[in-house]
CSV table of C-alpha atoms in Angstrom, one decimal:
chain,number,residue,atom,x,y,z
A,1,MET,CA,34.2,32.3,-79.8
A,2,ALA,CA,36.3,35.2,-78.0
A,3,PRO,CA,34.6,37.6,-75.7
A,4,SER,CA,34.4,41.4,-77.3
A,5,THR,CA,35.0,44.7,-75.5
A,6,THR,CA,32.0,46.3,-77.0
A,7,LEU,CA,28.9,46.7,-74.8
A,8,ALA,CA,26.3,47.8,-77.5
A,9,LEU,CA,24.2,44.7,-77.2
A,10,GLY,CA,23.6,45.3,-73.5
A,11,THR,CA,20.3,47.3,-74.0
A,12,LEU,CA,17.3,45.2,-74.6
A,13,PRO,CA,14.8,45.8,-77.1
A,14,GLY,CA,12.0,48.4,-76.1
A,15,LYS,CA,8.2,48.2,-76.4
A,16,LEU,CA,8.2,44.2,-76.4
A,17,ILE,CA,4.9,42.3,-76.2
A,18,ALA,CA,4.4,40.0,-73.5
A,19,LEU,CA,1.2,37.8,-73.5
A,20,PRO,CA,-0.3,36.6,-70.2
A,21,GLY,CA,1.8,34.2,-68.6
A,22,VAL,CA,4.9,35.0,-70.7
A,23,TYR,CA,8.1,35.8,-68.7
A,24,SER,CA,8.9,39.6,-69.3
A,25,PRO,CA,12.4,41.0,-69.3
A,26,GLN,CA,13.8,41.7,-65.9
A,27,ALA,CA,17.2,41.9,-63.9
A,28,ASP,CA,18.0,38.4,-65.1
A,29,THR,CA,17.4,39.2,-68.4
A,30,ARG,CA,19.5,42.2,-68.7
A,31,LEU,CA,22.5,40.8,-66.8
A,32,LEU,CA,22.4,38.0,-69.5
A,33,ALA,CA,22.3,40.8,-72.2
A,34,GLU,CA,25.2,42.4,-70.9
A,35,ALA,CA,27.1,39.2,-71.1
A,36,LEU,CA,26.0,38.8,-74.5
A,37,SER,CA,27.5,42.5,-75.4
A,38,ARG,CA,30.7,40.8,-74.8
A,39,GLU,CA,30.6,38.1,-77.3
A,40,GLU,CA,31.6,38.6,-80.9
A,41,LEU,CA,28.7,37.9,-83.1
A,42,ASP,CA,28.1,38.4,-86.9
A,43,ALA,CA,26.1,37.2,-89.9
A,44,THR,CA,28.0,33.6,-89.6
A,45,THR,CA,27.2,33.0,-86.0
A,46,ASP,CA,24.3,30.5,-85.2
A,47,VAL,CA,22.6,31.2,-82.1
A,48,LEU,CA,20.2,29.2,-80.0
A,49,ASP,CA,18.0,30.9,-77.3
A,50,ILE,CA,16.5,28.5,-74.9
A,51,GLY,CA,13.3,29.4,-73.2
A,52,THR,CA,13.0,32.6,-75.2
A,53,GLY,CA,9.9,34.2,-73.6
A,54,THR,CA,9.3,37.5,-75.3
A,55,GLY,CA,12.2,36.9,-77.3
A,56,ALA,CA,14.0,39.7,-75.9
A,57,LEU,CA,17.5,38.0,-75.9
A,58,ALA,CA,17.2,36.4,-79.2
A,59,LEU,CA,16.3,39.8,-80.6
A,60,CYS,CA,19.6,41.2,-79.2
A,61,ALA,CA,21.7,38.4,-80.9
A,62,ALA,CA,19.6,38.9,-84.2
A,63,ARG,CA,20.7,42.7,-84.3
A,64,THR,CA,24.3,41.7,-85.1
A,65,GLY,CA,22.9,39.7,-88.1
A,66,ALA,CA,23.4,36.5,-86.6
A,67,ARG,CA,21.0,33.4,-87.4
A,68,VAL,CA,19.0,32.9,-84.4
A,69,VAL,CA,16.6,29.9,-83.4
A,70,ALA,CA,14.5,30.6,-80.3
A,71,VAL,CA,12.7,27.8,-78.5
A,72,ASP,CA,10.2,27.7,-75.6
A,73,VAL,CA,7.7,25.3,-74.3
A,74,SER,CA,4.8,27.9,-74.0
A,75,TRP,CA,2.7,28.6,-77.1
A,76,ARG,CA,2.0,32.0,-75.9
A,77,ALA,CA,5.9,32.8,-75.7
A,78,VAL,CA,6.4,31.7,-79.3
A,79,ILE,CA,3.6,33.7,-80.2
A,80,ALA,CA,4.9,36.9,-78.4
A,81,ALA,CA,8.6,36.1,-79.7
A,82,LYS,CA,7.3,36.1,-83.4
A,83,LEU,CA,5.2,39.1,-83.0
A,84,ASN,CA,8.1,41.3,-81.4
A,85,ALA,CA,10.6,39.9,-84.1
A,86,ILE,CA,8.0,41.5,-86.7
A,87,ARG,CA,7.7,44.7,-84.7
A,88,GLN,CA,11.6,45.2,-84.3
A,89,GLY,CA,12.2,44.2,-88.1
A,90,GLN,CA,14.4,41.2,-87.2
A,91,ARG,CA,14.5,37.6,-88.5
A,92,LEU,CA,13.9,35.1,-86.0
A,93,ARG,CA,13.1,31.3,-86.3
A,94,VAL,CA,10.7,30.5,-83.0
A,95,LEU,CA,10.1,26.9,-82.3
A,96,HIS,CA,7.7,25.6,-79.9
A,97,GLY,CA,8.6,22.5,-77.8
A,98,ASP,CA,11.5,21.2,-75.7
A,99,PHE,CA,14.8,22.2,-76.6
A,100,SER,CA,16.5,18.7,-76.5
A,101,THR,CA,14.4,17.6,-79.2
A,102,ARG,CA,13.3,20.5,-81.4
A,103,VAL,CA,17.0,21.4,-82.3
A,104,GLN,CA,18.3,17.7,-81.8
A,105,GLY,CA,21.1,17.0,-84.4
A,106,ARG,CA,22.0,20.8,-84.8
A,107,ARG,CA,25.0,22.6,-83.4
A,108,PHE,CA,25.6,26.2,-82.4
A,109,ASP,CA,28.1,28.8,-82.1
A,110,LEU,CA,26.1,30.5,-79.0
A,111,ILE,CA,23.7,29.4,-76.6
A,112,LEU,CA,21.8,31.5,-74.6
A,113,THR,CA,19.7,30.6,-71.9
A,114,ASN,CA,17.5,32.2,-68.9
A,115,PRO,CA,15.8,28.9,-67.6
A,116,PRO,CA,13.5,28.3,-64.6
A,117,TYR,CA,15.7,28.5,-61.6
A,118,VAL,CA,13.5,29.4,-58.5
A,119,PRO,CA,13.6,26.4,-55.8
A,120,SER,CA,10.1,25.1,-55.4
A,121,ALA,CA,8.1,23.1,-52.9
A,122,ARG,CA,6.7,21.1,-55.8
A,123,SER,CA,8.6,17.9,-56.6
A,124,ARG,CA,8.4,18.7,-60.2
A,125,PRO,CA,8.2,21.7,-62.2
A,126,PRO,CA,4.6,22.7,-63.3
A,127,SER,CA,3.7,21.8,-66.8
A,128,HIS,CA,1.4,24.5,-67.6
A,129,GLY,CA,1.0,28.3,-66.3
A,130,ALA,CA,3.0,31.3,-65.9
A,131,ALA,CA,5.0,29.7,-63.0
A,132,ARG,CA,6.9,27.3,-65.7
A,133,ALA,CA,9.0,30.3,-66.2
A,134,TRP,CA,10.5,30.1,-62.8
A,135,ASP,CA,9.6,27.1,-60.7
A,136,ALA,CA,12.3,24.2,-61.4
A,137,GLY,CA,11.7,21.6,-58.3
A,138,PRO,CA,12.9,21.8,-54.9
A,139,ASP,CA,16.7,22.5,-55.7
A,140,GLY,CA,15.8,24.7,-58.5
A,141,ARG,CA,17.8,22.6,-61.1
A,142,ALA,CA,15.3,20.8,-62.9
A,143,VAL,CA,16.0,22.6,-66.3
A,144,ILE,CA,19.5,23.8,-65.5
A,145,ASP,CA,20.8,20.1,-65.0
A,146,ARG,CA,19.3,19.1,-68.4
A,147,VAL,CA,21.1,22.1,-70.3
A,148,CYS,CA,24.3,21.2,-68.5
A,149,ALA,CA,24.0,17.6,-69.8
A,150,ARG,CA,23.1,18.7,-73.4
A,151,ALA,CA,25.3,21.7,-74.2
A,152,PRO,CA,28.2,19.7,-75.5
A,153,ALA,CA,26.2,18.1,-78.2
A,154,LEU,CA,24.5,21.4,-79.0
A,155,LEU,CA,27.8,23.5,-79.3
A,156,ARG,CA,30.2,23.5,-82.1
A,157,PRO,CA,34.1,23.5,-81.2
A,158,GLY,CA,34.8,27.0,-80.1
A,159,GLY,CA,31.1,27.5,-78.8
A,160,VAL,CA,30.2,29.3,-76.2
A,161,LEU,CA,27.1,28.7,-73.4
A,162,LEU,CA,25.9,31.8,-71.5
A,163,MET,CA,23.4,30.9,-68.7
A,164,VAL,CA,21.8,33.2,-65.9
A,165,HIS,CA,20.6,31.8,-62.7
A,166,SER,CA,20.2,32.5,-59.0
A,167,ALA,CA,22.6,31.7,-56.4
A,168,MET,CA,20.2,29.9,-54.5
A,169,SER,CA,20.3,27.2,-57.3
A,170,CYS,CA,24.0,26.6,-56.7
A,171,PRO,CA,26.0,28.0,-59.6
A,172,GLU,CA,29.2,26.0,-58.4
A,173,THR,CA,27.3,22.8,-59.0
A,174,THR,CA,26.5,24.3,-62.6
A,175,VAL,CA,30.2,25.0,-63.3
A,176,ASP,CA,31.2,21.5,-61.8
A,177,ARG,CA,28.6,19.9,-64.2
A,178,LEU,CA,29.6,21.8,-67.3
A,179,ARG,CA,33.3,21.0,-66.7
A,180,THR,CA,32.7,17.3,-66.1
A,181,ALA,CA,30.7,17.4,-69.4
A,182,GLY,CA,33.7,18.4,-71.2
A,183,LEU,CA,33.6,22.2,-71.2
A,184,THR,CA,35.6,25.1,-69.8
A,185,ALA,CA,33.2,27.3,-67.4
A,186,ARG,CA,33.2,29.9,-65.0
A,187,ILE,CA,31.3,32.5,-63.4
A,188,THR,CA,31.9,35.8,-65.4
A,189,GLY,CA,29.0,38.2,-63.8
A,190,ARG,CA,27.4,38.8,-60.5
A,191,THR,CA,24.3,41.2,-59.2
A,192,SER,CA,22.2,41.3,-56.5
A,193,VAL,CA,18.4,42.4,-56.7
A,194,PRO,CA,15.5,42.7,-54.4
A,195,TRP,CA,13.1,39.8,-54.1
A,196,GLY,CA,10.0,40.0,-56.1
A,197,PRO,CA,6.9,38.4,-55.2
A,198,VAL,CA,7.6,35.0,-56.0
A,199,LEU,CA,10.6,34.7,-53.4
A,200,ARG,CA,8.6,36.9,-51.1
A,201,GLY,CA,5.8,34.5,-51.1
A,202,ARG,CA,7.8,31.5,-50.4
A,203,ARG,CA,10.1,33.1,-47.6
A,204,SER,CA,9.4,30.5,-44.9
A,205,TRP,CA,9.9,27.6,-47.1
A,206,LEU,CA,13.3,28.8,-48.4
A,207,GLN,CA,14.5,29.7,-44.7
A,208,GLY,CA,13.5,26.2,-43.8
A,209,ARG,CA,15.6,24.6,-46.6
A,210,GLY,CA,18.4,26.9,-45.7
A,211,LEU,CA,18.1,28.7,-48.9
A,212,ALA,CA,17.6,32.3,-47.6
A,213,ASP,CA,18.5,33.7,-44.2
A,214,GLU,CA,16.2,35.6,-42.2
A,215,GLY,CA,15.6,39.2,-42.7
A,216,VAL,CA,17.7,38.9,-46.1
A,217,GLU,CA,15.4,39.7,-49.2
A,218,HIS,CA,18.0,40.1,-51.8
A,219,GLU,CA,19.0,37.7,-54.4
A,220,GLU,CA,22.0,37.1,-56.1
A,221,LEU,CA,22.1,36.6,-59.9
A,222,VAL,CA,25.0,34.9,-61.7
A,223,ILE,CA,26.3,34.3,-65.3
A,224,ILE,CA,27.9,31.2,-66.1
A,225,ARG,CA,30.3,31.2,-69.1
A,226,ALA,CA,31.3,27.8,-70.6
A,227,GLU,CA,32.9,27.2,-73.9
A,228,HIS,CA,33.3,24.0,-76.0
A,229,LEU,CA,37.2,23.6,-76.8
């Protein structure tokens, strides 16, 4: 799949329903939507959105006529994504559960994911609650590494993975793991955003682990693009 020059998809759908505990579109969502706008999608494109939340990115893809499957471990996210698809007049297939089992055996032309990536003092990601959308273990890679491992089996030849996550979660490791898995991979976008309440609330812990410098309250977000040759 070759990148396109059009940026028409970069605008997220408006007036999205976000039920309590469902991750609302933020700077990382917008950065991934911009990356999506550079890909060529049409009615023959099969898209998978891992961790769909409100369905914002899935709906961006669906606007092209692409066939979109969205998956989330949160029932509230599944409901929100379905409601938003109806409100936007778009067709989405929204599944509840873990992506590795819910779409097992299927292959896609494009995978989108804004996974949980915030480092947390918890040894394991939470199994319920709003924090599921961002907490990802001490290195922030609990879900990222699983996506890296499963991507080759989920992508068709020529298929593309687009992932957004924080520089705190070591994007160089993501690139290395995707390459080791047999994909081409590189960082294709970056932006810096102010810390939100989650990061501010764990400032001391992040500084103690060397993940944040004292006095710095901006987070770098990156886009990683990988392709299955």
